[in-house]
Amino acid sequence: MKKIIIAPSILAADFTKLHREMDMINKSRAKWVHIDVMDGAFVPNITFGAKVIKTIRGLTDKILDVHMMVEKPERFFEDFKKAGADIITVHLEASPNLHRSLQRIKDLGMKAGVAINPHSNVLLLEDILEITDLILIMSVNPGFGGQTFIDRTYDKLKILKKLIDNQNLNPFIEVDGGVKLENAVKLYNAGANVLVSGSAVFKSENPIDYIDKMLNLDT
Ligand code: DX5
Ligand code: ZN
Protein backbone atom coordinates (compact mmCIF):
# COMPACT_ATOMS: atom_id res chain seq x y z
CA MET A 1 0.00 0.00 0.00
CA LYS A 2 1.26 3.49 -0.82
CA LYS A 3 2.04 5.89 2.01
CA ILE A 4 -0.53 8.59 2.42
CA ILE A 5 0.06 11.94 0.66
CA ILE A 6 -1.64 15.17 1.67
CA ALA A 7 -2.41 17.67 -1.08
CA PRO A 8 -3.65 21.01 0.34
CA SER A 9 -6.03 22.64 -2.15
CA ILE A 10 -4.86 26.16 -2.90
CA LEU A 11 -8.44 27.15 -3.76
CA ALA A 12 -9.04 27.60 -0.03
CA ALA A 13 -5.97 29.79 0.48
CA ASP A 14 -6.07 33.52 1.07
CA PHE A 15 -4.81 34.86 -2.27
CA THR A 16 -3.93 38.24 -0.80
CA LYS A 17 -1.30 36.32 1.17
CA LEU A 18 -0.38 33.67 -1.36
CA HIS A 19 3.29 33.93 -0.50
CA ARG A 20 2.63 33.25 3.15
CA GLU A 21 0.22 30.41 2.38
CA MET A 22 2.85 28.79 0.15
CA ASP A 23 5.46 29.22 2.89
CA MET A 24 3.16 27.29 5.19
CA ILE A 25 2.86 24.45 2.65
CA ASN A 26 6.62 24.45 2.11
CA LYS A 27 7.25 24.09 5.84
CA SER A 28 4.60 21.36 6.19
CA ARG A 29 4.88 17.66 5.41
CA ALA A 30 2.40 18.00 2.52
CA LYS A 31 4.11 16.58 -0.59
CA TRP A 32 1.74 17.92 -3.21
CA VAL A 33 -0.11 21.18 -3.88
CA HIS A 34 -3.56 20.71 -5.42
CA ILE A 35 -4.52 23.36 -7.99
CA ASP A 36 -8.15 23.55 -9.14
CA VAL A 37 -8.56 24.93 -12.64
CA MET A 38 -12.23 25.70 -13.42
CA ASP A 39 -13.60 27.06 -16.70
CA GLY A 40 -17.12 28.26 -15.90
CA ALA A 41 -18.53 25.73 -18.41
CA PHE A 42 -17.76 22.23 -17.15
CA VAL A 43 -18.37 23.57 -13.64
CA PRO A 44 -20.31 26.67 -12.54
CA ASN A 45 -17.24 28.56 -11.36
CA ILE A 46 -14.07 30.09 -12.79
CA THR A 47 -10.72 30.01 -11.03
CA PHE A 48 -7.30 30.30 -12.64
CA GLY A 49 -5.01 29.01 -15.37
CA ALA A 50 -1.38 28.83 -16.48
CA LYS A 51 -0.35 32.19 -15.04
CA VAL A 52 -1.29 31.26 -11.50
CA ILE A 53 0.23 27.78 -11.89
CA LYS A 54 3.47 29.50 -12.91
CA THR A 55 3.30 31.84 -9.94
CA ILE A 56 2.83 28.90 -7.57
CA ARG A 57 5.67 27.04 -9.30
CA GLY A 58 7.90 29.99 -8.45
CA LEU A 59 7.00 29.65 -4.78
CA THR A 60 7.49 25.93 -4.19
CA ASP A 61 9.38 22.79 -5.19
CA LYS A 62 6.47 20.53 -4.16
CA ILE A 63 4.62 18.42 -6.72
CA LEU A 64 2.00 20.53 -8.52
CA ASP A 65 -1.17 18.44 -8.85
CA VAL A 66 -3.41 20.22 -11.36
CA HIS A 67 -7.09 19.23 -11.38
CA MET A 68 -8.73 20.43 -14.59
CA MET A 69 -12.47 20.99 -14.34
CA VAL A 70 -12.45 22.16 -17.92
CA GLU A 71 -14.10 21.26 -21.22
CA LYS A 72 -11.64 20.28 -23.96
CA PRO A 73 -8.77 20.25 -21.44
CA GLU A 74 -6.25 19.18 -24.09
CA ARG A 75 -6.14 22.83 -25.27
CA PHE A 76 -4.06 23.67 -22.20
CA PHE A 77 -1.73 20.69 -21.59
CA GLU A 78 1.30 22.29 -23.18
CA ASP A 79 0.81 25.64 -21.46
CA PHE A 80 0.40 23.93 -18.10
CA LYS A 81 3.53 21.87 -18.64
CA LYS A 82 5.45 25.06 -19.40
CA ALA A 83 3.96 26.68 -16.30
CA GLY A 84 5.40 23.87 -14.16
CA ALA A 85 2.63 21.29 -13.66
CA ASP A 86 3.78 17.80 -12.60
CA ILE A 87 0.44 16.00 -12.71
CA ILE A 88 -2.58 16.83 -14.85
CA THR A 89 -5.94 15.27 -14.07
CA VAL A 90 -8.83 15.55 -16.51
CA HIS A 91 -12.45 14.61 -16.00
CA LEU A 92 -13.91 11.47 -17.53
CA GLU A 93 -17.09 13.48 -18.14
CA ALA A 94 -15.21 16.17 -20.11
CA SER A 95 -13.07 13.88 -22.24
CA PRO A 96 -14.62 12.06 -25.22
CA ASN A 97 -11.09 10.98 -26.22
CA LEU A 98 -9.80 10.18 -22.77
CA HIS A 99 -7.22 7.59 -23.84
CA ARG A 100 -5.64 10.09 -26.24
CA SER A 101 -5.69 12.88 -23.64
CA LEU A 102 -3.91 10.74 -21.05
CA GLN A 103 -1.32 9.67 -23.57
CA ARG A 104 -0.70 13.29 -24.53
CA ILE A 105 -0.16 14.34 -20.91
CA LYS A 106 2.35 11.51 -20.48
CA ASP A 107 4.11 12.31 -23.75
CA LEU A 108 4.63 15.84 -22.43
CA GLY A 109 6.45 14.34 -19.44
CA MET A 110 3.76 14.69 -16.76
CA LYS A 111 1.74 12.17 -14.80
CA ALA A 112 -1.79 11.67 -16.09
CA GLY A 113 -4.90 11.42 -13.91
CA VAL A 114 -8.62 10.82 -14.45
CA ALA A 115 -11.23 12.40 -12.19
CA ILE A 116 -14.80 11.16 -11.87
CA ASN A 117 -17.83 13.00 -10.60
CA PRO A 118 -20.07 11.67 -7.84
CA HIS A 119 -22.67 10.49 -10.39
CA SER A 120 -20.22 8.48 -12.53
CA ASN A 121 -19.69 4.77 -12.03
CA VAL A 122 -16.09 3.80 -11.29
CA LEU A 123 -16.51 0.71 -13.50
CA LEU A 124 -16.26 3.12 -16.45
CA LEU A 125 -12.55 3.39 -15.63
CA GLU A 126 -11.79 -0.29 -16.14
CA ASP A 127 -10.41 0.05 -19.68
CA ILE A 128 -8.31 3.12 -18.97
CA LEU A 129 -6.65 2.09 -15.70
CA GLU A 130 -3.52 0.61 -17.23
CA ILE A 131 -2.43 3.94 -18.71
CA THR A 132 -3.55 6.07 -15.75
CA ASP A 133 -1.15 7.26 -13.04
CA LEU A 134 -3.85 8.64 -10.77
CA ILE A 135 -7.59 8.24 -10.21
CA LEU A 136 -9.37 11.13 -8.52
CA ILE A 137 -12.70 10.30 -6.92
CA MET A 138 -14.75 13.45 -6.41
CA SER A 139 -16.42 13.30 -3.02
CA VAL A 140 -18.42 16.49 -3.71
CA ASN A 141 -19.80 17.93 -6.93
CA PRO A 142 -16.92 19.85 -8.48
CA GLY A 143 -16.99 23.63 -8.60
CA PHE A 144 -16.58 24.91 -5.06
CA GLY A 145 -14.59 24.38 -1.89
CA GLY A 146 -16.18 23.88 1.50
CA GLN A 147 -18.97 21.45 0.50
CA THR A 148 -20.23 18.43 2.41
CA PHE A 149 -18.56 15.07 1.81
CA ILE A 150 -20.72 12.46 0.01
CA ASP A 151 -20.68 9.15 1.94
CA ARG A 152 -21.10 6.95 -1.14
CA THR A 153 -17.40 7.71 -1.80
CA TYR A 154 -16.28 4.88 0.52
CA ASP A 155 -18.10 2.25 -1.56
CA LYS A 156 -16.73 3.73 -4.75
CA LEU A 157 -13.21 3.48 -3.38
CA LYS A 158 -13.67 -0.16 -2.48
CA ILE A 159 -15.01 -1.02 -5.96
CA LEU A 160 -12.14 0.88 -7.57
CA LYS A 161 -9.57 -0.89 -5.39
CA LYS A 162 -10.86 -4.27 -6.63
CA LEU A 163 -10.63 -3.18 -10.27
CA ILE A 164 -7.07 -2.01 -9.70
CA ASP A 165 -6.01 -5.16 -7.85
CA ASN A 166 -7.50 -7.34 -10.61
CA GLN A 167 -5.13 -5.72 -13.06
CA ASN A 168 -2.17 -5.69 -10.64
CA LEU A 169 -1.80 -1.92 -10.88
CA ASN A 170 -0.73 0.63 -8.30
CA PRO A 171 -1.96 4.11 -9.29
CA PHE A 172 -2.43 6.99 -6.90
CA ILE A 173 -5.99 7.01 -5.58
CA GLU A 174 -6.98 10.54 -4.68
CA VAL A 175 -10.11 11.79 -2.93
CA ASP A 176 -11.19 15.40 -3.31
CA GLY A 177 -13.95 17.36 -1.55
CA GLY A 178 -14.92 17.69 2.11
CA VAL A 179 -11.86 15.75 3.28
CA LYS A 180 -10.86 16.43 6.88
CA LEU A 181 -9.36 14.69 9.91
CA GLU A 182 -12.70 13.13 10.80
CA ASN A 183 -13.03 11.11 7.58
CA ALA A 184 -9.36 10.67 6.64
CA VAL A 185 -8.74 7.28 8.33
CA LYS A 186 -11.86 5.77 6.84
CA LEU A 187 -10.83 7.00 3.39
CA TYR A 188 -7.34 5.59 3.81
CA ASN A 189 -8.76 2.24 4.92
CA ALA A 190 -11.06 2.20 1.89
CA GLY A 191 -8.02 2.51 -0.39
CA ALA A 192 -7.30 6.23 -0.84
CA ASN A 193 -3.65 7.24 -0.71
CA VAL A 194 -3.82 10.93 -1.68
CA LEU A 195 -6.08 13.20 0.34
CA VAL A 196 -6.92 16.64 -1.05
CA SER A 197 -7.99 19.04 1.65
CA GLY A 198 -8.86 22.70 1.19
CA SER A 199 -11.05 24.35 3.81
CA ALA A 200 -10.15 21.93 6.60
CA VAL A 201 -6.42 22.66 6.27
CA PHE A 202 -6.51 26.40 5.55
CA LYS A 203 -9.23 27.24 8.07
CA SER A 204 -7.65 25.25 10.87
CA GLU A 205 -5.86 27.14 13.63
CA ASN A 206 -2.53 25.55 12.81
CA PRO A 207 -2.44 24.18 9.24
CA ILE A 208 1.04 22.62 9.60
CA ASP A 209 -0.12 20.75 12.66
CA TYR A 210 -3.35 19.75 10.94
CA ILE A 211 -1.42 18.25 8.01
CA ASP A 212 0.79 16.36 10.50
CA LYS A 213 -2.25 14.88 12.17
CA MET A 214 -3.65 13.73 8.83
CA LEU A 215 -0.32 12.08 8.03
CA ASN A 216 -0.11 10.24 11.32
CA LEU A 217 -3.19 8.23 10.39
CA ASP A 218 -1.28 5.51 8.57
CA THR A 219 1.46 4.93 11.11
C1 DX5 B 1 -13.83 21.19 -5.75
C2 DX5 B 1 -12.33 21.11 -5.85
C3 DX5 B 1 -11.66 20.72 -4.59
C4 DX5 B 1 -11.81 21.72 -3.48
C5 DX5 B 1 -11.75 20.98 -2.17
O1 DX5 B 1 -14.37 21.33 -7.01
O2 DX5 B 1 -11.96 20.16 -6.83
O3 DX5 B 1 -10.28 20.48 -4.81
O4 DX5 B 1 -10.82 22.72 -3.48
O5 DX5 B 1 -12.06 21.85 -1.15
P1 DX5 B 1 -12.60 21.38 0.27
O6 DX5 B 1 -11.54 20.53 0.88
O7 DX5 B 1 -12.84 22.66 0.98
O8 DX5 B 1 -13.87 20.58 0.02
ZN1 ZN C 1 -9.79 19.54 -6.89
PDB file of C-alpha atoms and ligand atoms in Angstrom:
ATOM      1  CA  MET A   1       0.000   0.000   0.000  1.00  0.00           C
ATOM      2  CA  LYS A   2       1.260   3.486  -0.820  1.00  0.00           C
ATOM      3  CA  LYS A   3       2.043   5.887   2.010  1.00  0.00           C
ATOM      4  CA  ILE A   4      -0.531   8.595   2.416  1.00  0.00           C
ATOM      5  CA  ILE A   5       0.059  11.940   0.665  1.00  0.00           C
ATOM      6  CA  ILE A   6      -1.642  15.173   1.670  1.00  0.00           C
ATOM      7  CA  ALA A   7      -2.413  17.675  -1.077  1.00  0.00           C
ATOM      8  CA  PRO A   8      -3.650  21.007   0.338  1.00  0.00           C
ATOM      9  CA  SER A   9      -6.032  22.641  -2.146  1.00  0.00           C
ATOM     10  CA  ILE A  10      -4.857  26.161  -2.895  1.00  0.00           C
ATOM     11  CA  LEU A  11      -8.439  27.155  -3.762  1.00  0.00           C
ATOM     12  CA  ALA A  12      -9.041  27.596  -0.028  1.00  0.00           C
ATOM     13  CA  ALA A  13      -5.965  29.787   0.480  1.00  0.00           C
ATOM     14  CA  ASP A  14      -6.069  33.519   1.074  1.00  0.00           C
ATOM     15  CA  PHE A  15      -4.812  34.859  -2.274  1.00  0.00           C
ATOM     16  CA  THR A  16      -3.926  38.242  -0.797  1.00  0.00           C
ATOM     17  CA  LYS A  17      -1.299  36.320   1.172  1.00  0.00           C
ATOM     18  CA  LEU A  18      -0.380  33.667  -1.365  1.00  0.00           C
ATOM     19  CA  HIS A  19       3.292  33.935  -0.505  1.00  0.00           C
ATOM     20  CA  ARG A  20       2.634  33.249   3.152  1.00  0.00           C
ATOM     21  CA  GLU A  21       0.218  30.411   2.379  1.00  0.00           C
ATOM     22  CA  MET A  22       2.846  28.786   0.153  1.00  0.00           C
ATOM     23  CA  ASP A  23       5.460  29.221   2.894  1.00  0.00           C
ATOM     24  CA  MET A  24       3.163  27.291   5.195  1.00  0.00           C
ATOM     25  CA  ILE A  25       2.859  24.454   2.650  1.00  0.00           C
ATOM     26  CA  ASN A  26       6.621  24.451   2.108  1.00  0.00           C
ATOM     27  CA  LYS A  27       7.247  24.088   5.836  1.00  0.00           C
ATOM     28  CA  SER A  28       4.605  21.365   6.188  1.00  0.00           C
ATOM     29  CA  ARG A  29       4.875  17.657   5.406  1.00  0.00           C
ATOM     30  CA  ALA A  30       2.404  17.998   2.517  1.00  0.00           C
ATOM     31  CA  LYS A  31       4.112  16.575  -0.586  1.00  0.00           C
ATOM     32  CA  TRP A  32       1.735  17.925  -3.215  1.00  0.00           C
ATOM     33  CA  VAL A  33      -0.114  21.183  -3.878  1.00  0.00           C
ATOM     34  CA  HIS A  34      -3.565  20.708  -5.419  1.00  0.00           C
ATOM     35  CA  ILE A  35      -4.517  23.362  -7.985  1.00  0.00           C
ATOM     36  CA  ASP A  36      -8.149  23.548  -9.137  1.00  0.00           C
ATOM     37  CA  VAL A  37      -8.564  24.928 -12.645  1.00  0.00           C
ATOM     38  CA  MET A  38     -12.227  25.705 -13.420  1.00  0.00           C
ATOM     39  CA  ASP A  39     -13.598  27.057 -16.704  1.00  0.00           C
ATOM     40  CA  GLY A  40     -17.124  28.256 -15.897  1.00  0.00           C
ATOM     41  CA  ALA A  41     -18.529  25.728 -18.414  1.00  0.00           C
ATOM     42  CA  PHE A  42     -17.757  22.228 -17.146  1.00  0.00           C
ATOM     43  CA  VAL A  43     -18.370  23.570 -13.638  1.00  0.00           C
ATOM     44  CA  PRO A  44     -20.314  26.667 -12.537  1.00  0.00           C
ATOM     45  CA  ASN A  45     -17.240  28.561 -11.363  1.00  0.00           C
ATOM     46  CA  ILE A  46     -14.066  30.089 -12.790  1.00  0.00           C
ATOM     47  CA  THR A  47     -10.722  30.006 -11.030  1.00  0.00           C
ATOM     48  CA  PHE A  48      -7.304  30.304 -12.638  1.00  0.00           C
ATOM     49  CA  GLY A  49      -5.012  29.012 -15.368  1.00  0.00           C
ATOM     50  CA  ALA A  50      -1.383  28.829 -16.483  1.00  0.00           C
ATOM     51  CA  LYS A  51      -0.355  32.191 -15.043  1.00  0.00           C
ATOM     52  CA  VAL A  52      -1.293  31.259 -11.503  1.00  0.00           C
ATOM     53  CA  ILE A  53       0.230  27.776 -11.889  1.00  0.00           C
ATOM     54  CA  LYS A  54       3.472  29.498 -12.912  1.00  0.00           C
ATOM     55  CA  THR A  55       3.295  31.841  -9.938  1.00  0.00           C
ATOM     56  CA  ILE A  56       2.827  28.900  -7.573  1.00  0.00           C
ATOM     57  CA  ARG A  57       5.673  27.038  -9.304  1.00  0.00           C
ATOM     58  CA  GLY A  58       7.901  29.988  -8.448  1.00  0.00           C
ATOM     59  CA  LEU A  59       7.001  29.654  -4.782  1.00  0.00           C
ATOM     60  CA  THR A  60       7.495  25.929  -4.194  1.00  0.00           C
ATOM     61  CA  ASP A  61       9.378  22.791  -5.192  1.00  0.00           C
ATOM     62  CA  LYS A  62       6.475  20.533  -4.165  1.00  0.00           C
ATOM     63  CA  ILE A  63       4.620  18.415  -6.717  1.00  0.00           C
ATOM     64  CA  LEU A  64       1.998  20.526  -8.516  1.00  0.00           C
ATOM     65  CA  ASP A  65      -1.167  18.443  -8.851  1.00  0.00           C
ATOM     66  CA  VAL A  66      -3.407  20.217 -11.364  1.00  0.00           C
ATOM     67  CA  HIS A  67      -7.091  19.231 -11.378  1.00  0.00           C
ATOM     68  CA  MET A  68      -8.726  20.431 -14.588  1.00  0.00           C
ATOM     69  CA  MET A  69     -12.471  20.994 -14.342  1.00  0.00           C
ATOM     70  CA  VAL A  70     -12.446  22.159 -17.924  1.00  0.00           C
ATOM     71  CA  GLU A  71     -14.098  21.256 -21.220  1.00  0.00           C
ATOM     72  CA  LYS A  72     -11.640  20.281 -23.962  1.00  0.00           C
ATOM     73  CA  PRO A  73      -8.773  20.249 -21.439  1.00  0.00           C
ATOM     74  CA  GLU A  74      -6.247  19.184 -24.089  1.00  0.00           C
ATOM     75  CA  ARG A  75      -6.139  22.833 -25.267  1.00  0.00           C
ATOM     76  CA  PHE A  76      -4.055  23.667 -22.204  1.00  0.00           C
ATOM     77  CA  PHE A  77      -1.727  20.693 -21.589  1.00  0.00           C
ATOM     78  CA  GLU A  78       1.298  22.286 -23.183  1.00  0.00           C
ATOM     79  CA  ASP A  79       0.815  25.639 -21.461  1.00  0.00           C
ATOM     80  CA  PHE A  80       0.404  23.934 -18.103  1.00  0.00           C
ATOM     81  CA  LYS A  81       3.530  21.869 -18.643  1.00  0.00           C
ATOM     82  CA  LYS A  82       5.446  25.063 -19.403  1.00  0.00           C
ATOM     83  CA  ALA A  83       3.956  26.676 -16.297  1.00  0.00           C
ATOM     84  CA  GLY A  84       5.400  23.867 -14.161  1.00  0.00           C
ATOM     85  CA  ALA A  85       2.626  21.287 -13.656  1.00  0.00           C
ATOM     86  CA  ASP A  86       3.778  17.800 -12.603  1.00  0.00           C
ATOM     87  CA  ILE A  87       0.437  16.000 -12.705  1.00  0.00           C
ATOM     88  CA  ILE A  88      -2.580  16.830 -14.852  1.00  0.00           C
ATOM     89  CA  THR A  89      -5.938  15.269 -14.074  1.00  0.00           C
ATOM     90  CA  VAL A  90      -8.833  15.550 -16.513  1.00  0.00           C
ATOM     91  CA  HIS A  91     -12.454  14.605 -16.005  1.00  0.00           C
ATOM     92  CA  LEU A  92     -13.908  11.468 -17.527  1.00  0.00           C
ATOM     93  CA  GLU A  93     -17.091  13.482 -18.145  1.00  0.00           C
ATOM     94  CA  ALA A  94     -15.210  16.173 -20.108  1.00  0.00           C
ATOM     95  CA  SER A  95     -13.071  13.881 -22.242  1.00  0.00           C
ATOM     96  CA  PRO A  96     -14.615  12.064 -25.225  1.00  0.00           C
ATOM     97  CA  ASN A  97     -11.090  10.975 -26.221  1.00  0.00           C
ATOM     98  CA  LEU A  98      -9.803  10.177 -22.765  1.00  0.00           C
ATOM     99  CA  HIS A  99      -7.223   7.594 -23.843  1.00  0.00           C
ATOM    100  CA  ARG A 100      -5.639  10.086 -26.240  1.00  0.00           C
ATOM    101  CA  SER A 101      -5.692  12.879 -23.644  1.00  0.00           C
ATOM    102  CA  LEU A 102      -3.915  10.740 -21.049  1.00  0.00           C
ATOM    103  CA  GLN A 103      -1.320   9.672 -23.568  1.00  0.00           C
ATOM    104  CA  ARG A 104      -0.698  13.289 -24.533  1.00  0.00           C
ATOM    105  CA  ILE A 105      -0.163  14.338 -20.907  1.00  0.00           C
ATOM    106  CA  LYS A 106       2.349  11.513 -20.478  1.00  0.00           C
ATOM    107  CA  ASP A 107       4.112  12.313 -23.751  1.00  0.00           C
ATOM    108  CA  LEU A 108       4.625  15.838 -22.433  1.00  0.00           C
ATOM    109  CA  GLY A 109       6.445  14.341 -19.440  1.00  0.00           C
ATOM    110  CA  MET A 110       3.757  14.691 -16.764  1.00  0.00           C
ATOM    111  CA  LYS A 111       1.745  12.166 -14.797  1.00  0.00           C
ATOM    112  CA  ALA A 112      -1.794  11.666 -16.087  1.00  0.00           C
ATOM    113  CA  GLY A 113      -4.898  11.422 -13.906  1.00  0.00           C
ATOM    114  CA  VAL A 114      -8.622  10.820 -14.447  1.00  0.00           C
ATOM    115  CA  ALA A 115     -11.235  12.403 -12.190  1.00  0.00           C
ATOM    116  CA  ILE A 116     -14.795  11.156 -11.868  1.00  0.00           C
ATOM    117  CA  ASN A 117     -17.827  13.004 -10.601  1.00  0.00           C
ATOM    118  CA  PRO A 118     -20.075  11.670  -7.838  1.00  0.00           C
ATOM    119  CA  HIS A 119     -22.669  10.488 -10.395  1.00  0.00           C
ATOM    120  CA  SER A 120     -20.221   8.484 -12.531  1.00  0.00           C
ATOM    121  CA  ASN A 121     -19.693   4.774 -12.026  1.00  0.00           C
ATOM    122  CA  VAL A 122     -16.088   3.797 -11.287  1.00  0.00           C
ATOM    123  CA  LEU A 123     -16.507   0.709 -13.499  1.00  0.00           C
ATOM    124  CA  LEU A 124     -16.260   3.122 -16.449  1.00  0.00           C
ATOM    125  CA  LEU A 125     -12.551   3.389 -15.628  1.00  0.00           C
ATOM    126  CA  GLU A 126     -11.786  -0.292 -16.143  1.00  0.00           C
ATOM    127  CA  ASP A 127     -10.411   0.052 -19.683  1.00  0.00           C
ATOM    128  CA  ILE A 128      -8.309   3.116 -18.970  1.00  0.00           C
ATOM    129  CA  LEU A 129      -6.646   2.089 -15.700  1.00  0.00           C
ATOM    130  CA  GLU A 130      -3.518   0.614 -17.234  1.00  0.00           C
ATOM    131  CA  ILE A 131      -2.431   3.945 -18.711  1.00  0.00           C
ATOM    132  CA  THR A 132      -3.548   6.073 -15.746  1.00  0.00           C
ATOM    133  CA  ASP A 133      -1.148   7.258 -13.038  1.00  0.00           C
ATOM    134  CA  LEU A 134      -3.849   8.642 -10.772  1.00  0.00           C
ATOM    135  CA  ILE A 135      -7.587   8.237 -10.208  1.00  0.00           C
ATOM    136  CA  LEU A 136      -9.366  11.130  -8.524  1.00  0.00           C
ATOM    137  CA  ILE A 137     -12.699  10.302  -6.917  1.00  0.00           C
ATOM    138  CA  MET A 138     -14.751  13.452  -6.413  1.00  0.00           C
ATOM    139  CA  SER A 139     -16.418  13.296  -3.015  1.00  0.00           C
ATOM    140  CA  VAL A 140     -18.422  16.493  -3.707  1.00  0.00           C
ATOM    141  CA  ASN A 141     -19.795  17.925  -6.933  1.00  0.00           C
ATOM    142  CA  PRO A 142     -16.923  19.854  -8.483  1.00  0.00           C
ATOM    143  CA  GLY A 143     -16.988  23.630  -8.599  1.00  0.00           C
ATOM    144  CA  PHE A 144     -16.578  24.906  -5.063  1.00  0.00           C
ATOM    145  CA  GLY A 145     -14.595  24.377  -1.894  1.00  0.00           C
ATOM    146  CA  GLY A 146     -16.184  23.878   1.497  1.00  0.00           C
ATOM    147  CA  GLN A 147     -18.965  21.446   0.502  1.00  0.00           C
ATOM    148  CA  THR A 148     -20.232  18.428   2.411  1.00  0.00           C
ATOM    149  CA  PHE A 149     -18.565  15.072   1.813  1.00  0.00           C
ATOM    150  CA  ILE A 150     -20.718  12.462   0.012  1.00  0.00           C
ATOM    151  CA  ASP A 151     -20.681   9.150   1.936  1.00  0.00           C
ATOM    152  CA  ARG A 152     -21.100   6.946  -1.138  1.00  0.00           C
ATOM    153  CA  THR A 153     -17.397   7.710  -1.798  1.00  0.00           C
ATOM    154  CA  TYR A 154     -16.280   4.882   0.523  1.00  0.00           C
ATOM    155  CA  ASP A 155     -18.098   2.246  -1.556  1.00  0.00           C
ATOM    156  CA  LYS A 156     -16.732   3.732  -4.755  1.00  0.00           C
ATOM    157  CA  LEU A 157     -13.206   3.483  -3.384  1.00  0.00           C
ATOM    158  CA  LYS A 158     -13.672  -0.164  -2.485  1.00  0.00           C
ATOM    159  CA  ILE A 159     -15.013  -1.021  -5.959  1.00  0.00           C
ATOM    160  CA  LEU A 160     -12.141   0.876  -7.573  1.00  0.00           C
ATOM    161  CA  LYS A 161      -9.571  -0.895  -5.387  1.00  0.00           C
ATOM    162  CA  LYS A 162     -10.864  -4.273  -6.632  1.00  0.00           C
ATOM    163  CA  LEU A 163     -10.632  -3.178 -10.269  1.00  0.00           C
ATOM    164  CA  ILE A 164      -7.070  -2.013  -9.701  1.00  0.00           C
ATOM    165  CA  ASP A 165      -6.010  -5.159  -7.845  1.00  0.00           C
ATOM    166  CA  ASN A 166      -7.502  -7.343 -10.606  1.00  0.00           C
ATOM    167  CA  GLN A 167      -5.130  -5.717 -13.058  1.00  0.00           C
ATOM    168  CA  ASN A 168      -2.168  -5.689 -10.640  1.00  0.00           C
ATOM    169  CA  LEU A 169      -1.802  -1.921 -10.880  1.00  0.00           C
ATOM    170  CA  ASN A 170      -0.728   0.632  -8.302  1.00  0.00           C
ATOM    171  CA  PRO A 171      -1.956   4.108  -9.286  1.00  0.00           C
ATOM    172  CA  PHE A 172      -2.433   6.990  -6.896  1.00  0.00           C
ATOM    173  CA  ILE A 173      -5.994   7.015  -5.576  1.00  0.00           C
ATOM    174  CA  GLU A 174      -6.982  10.542  -4.675  1.00  0.00           C
ATOM    175  CA  VAL A 175     -10.106  11.794  -2.934  1.00  0.00           C
ATOM    176  CA  ASP A 176     -11.194  15.396  -3.306  1.00  0.00           C
ATOM    177  CA  GLY A 177     -13.949  17.357  -1.549  1.00  0.00           C
ATOM    178  CA  GLY A 178     -14.920  17.687   2.110  1.00  0.00           C
ATOM    179  CA  VAL A 179     -11.859  15.746   3.281  1.00  0.00           C
ATOM    180  CA  LYS A 180     -10.861  16.433   6.879  1.00  0.00           C
ATOM    181  CA  LEU A 181      -9.356  14.692   9.905  1.00  0.00           C
ATOM    182  CA  GLU A 182     -12.698  13.129  10.803  1.00  0.00           C
ATOM    183  CA  ASN A 183     -13.026  11.106   7.582  1.00  0.00           C
ATOM    184  CA  ALA A 184      -9.363  10.670   6.640  1.00  0.00           C
ATOM    185  CA  VAL A 185      -8.735   7.279   8.332  1.00  0.00           C
ATOM    186  CA  LYS A 186     -11.865   5.774   6.842  1.00  0.00           C
ATOM    187  CA  LEU A 187     -10.828   7.001   3.391  1.00  0.00           C
ATOM    188  CA  TYR A 188      -7.339   5.589   3.810  1.00  0.00           C
ATOM    189  CA  ASN A 189      -8.756   2.240   4.922  1.00  0.00           C
ATOM    190  CA  ALA A 190     -11.060   2.199   1.890  1.00  0.00           C
ATOM    191  CA  GLY A 191      -8.018   2.509  -0.389  1.00  0.00           C
ATOM    192  CA  ALA A 192      -7.301   6.233  -0.835  1.00  0.00           C
ATOM    193  CA  ASN A 193      -3.654   7.242  -0.708  1.00  0.00           C
ATOM    194  CA  VAL A 194      -3.816  10.931  -1.676  1.00  0.00           C
ATOM    195  CA  LEU A 195      -6.080  13.198   0.339  1.00  0.00           C
ATOM    196  CA  VAL A 196      -6.920  16.639  -1.048  1.00  0.00           C
ATOM    197  CA  SER A 197      -7.988  19.036   1.655  1.00  0.00           C
ATOM    198  CA  GLY A 198      -8.858  22.697   1.193  1.00  0.00           C
ATOM    199  CA  SER A 199     -11.050  24.346   3.811  1.00  0.00           C
ATOM    200  CA  ALA A 200     -10.148  21.935   6.601  1.00  0.00           C
ATOM    201  CA  VAL A 201      -6.416  22.662   6.265  1.00  0.00           C
ATOM    202  CA  PHE A 202      -6.510  26.398   5.548  1.00  0.00           C
ATOM    203  CA  LYS A 203      -9.228  27.240   8.066  1.00  0.00           C
ATOM    204  CA  SER A 204      -7.649  25.250  10.874  1.00  0.00           C
ATOM    205  CA  GLU A 205      -5.856  27.144  13.628  1.00  0.00           C
ATOM    206  CA  ASN A 206      -2.528  25.547  12.808  1.00  0.00           C
ATOM    207  CA  PRO A 207      -2.441  24.176   9.239  1.00  0.00           C
ATOM    208  CA  ILE A 208       1.038  22.616   9.602  1.00  0.00           C
ATOM    209  CA  ASP A 209      -0.119  20.746  12.655  1.00  0.00           C
ATOM    210  CA  TYR A 210      -3.345  19.747  10.937  1.00  0.00           C
ATOM    211  CA  ILE A 211      -1.421  18.248   8.007  1.00  0.00           C
ATOM    212  CA  ASP A 212       0.795  16.360  10.498  1.00  0.00           C
ATOM    213  CA  LYS A 213      -2.249  14.885  12.172  1.00  0.00           C
ATOM    214  CA  MET A 214      -3.649  13.734   8.833  1.00  0.00           C
ATOM    215  CA  LEU A 215      -0.324  12.078   8.027  1.00  0.00           C
ATOM    216  CA  ASN A 216      -0.111  10.242  11.315  1.00  0.00           C
ATOM    217  CA  LEU A 217      -3.193   8.232  10.393  1.00  0.00           C
ATOM    218  CA  ASP A 218      -1.285   5.506   8.571  1.00  0.00           C
ATOM    219  CA  THR A 219       1.459   4.934  11.112  1.00  0.00           C
TER     220      THR A 219
HETATM  221  C1  DX5 B   1     -13.831  21.191  -5.753  1.00  0.00           C
HETATM  222  C2  DX5 B   1     -12.332  21.114  -5.847  1.00  0.00           C
HETATM  223  C3  DX5 B   1     -11.660  20.722  -4.590  1.00  0.00           C
HETATM  224  C4  DX5 B   1     -11.814  21.723  -3.476  1.00  0.00           C
HETATM  225  C5  DX5 B   1     -11.753  20.978  -2.171  1.00  0.00           C
HETATM  226  O1  DX5 B   1     -14.374  21.329  -7.010  1.00  0.00           O
HETATM  227  O2  DX5 B   1     -11.956  20.164  -6.828  1.00  0.00           O
HETATM  228  O3  DX5 B   1     -10.279  20.479  -4.811  1.00  0.00           O
HETATM  229  O4  DX5 B   1     -10.818  22.717  -3.484  1.00  0.00           O
HETATM  230  O5  DX5 B   1     -12.063  21.850  -1.151  1.00  0.00           O
HETATM  231  P1  DX5 B   1     -12.605  21.378   0.265  1.00  0.00           P
HETATM  232  O6  DX5 B   1     -11.539  20.534   0.881  1.00  0.00           O
HETATM  233  O7  DX5 B   1     -12.843  22.658   0.977  1.00  0.00           O
HETATM  234  O8  DX5 B   1     -13.869  20.583   0.023  1.00  0.00           O
HETATM  235 ZN    ZN B   2      -9.786  19.541  -6.893  1.00  0.00          ZN
END
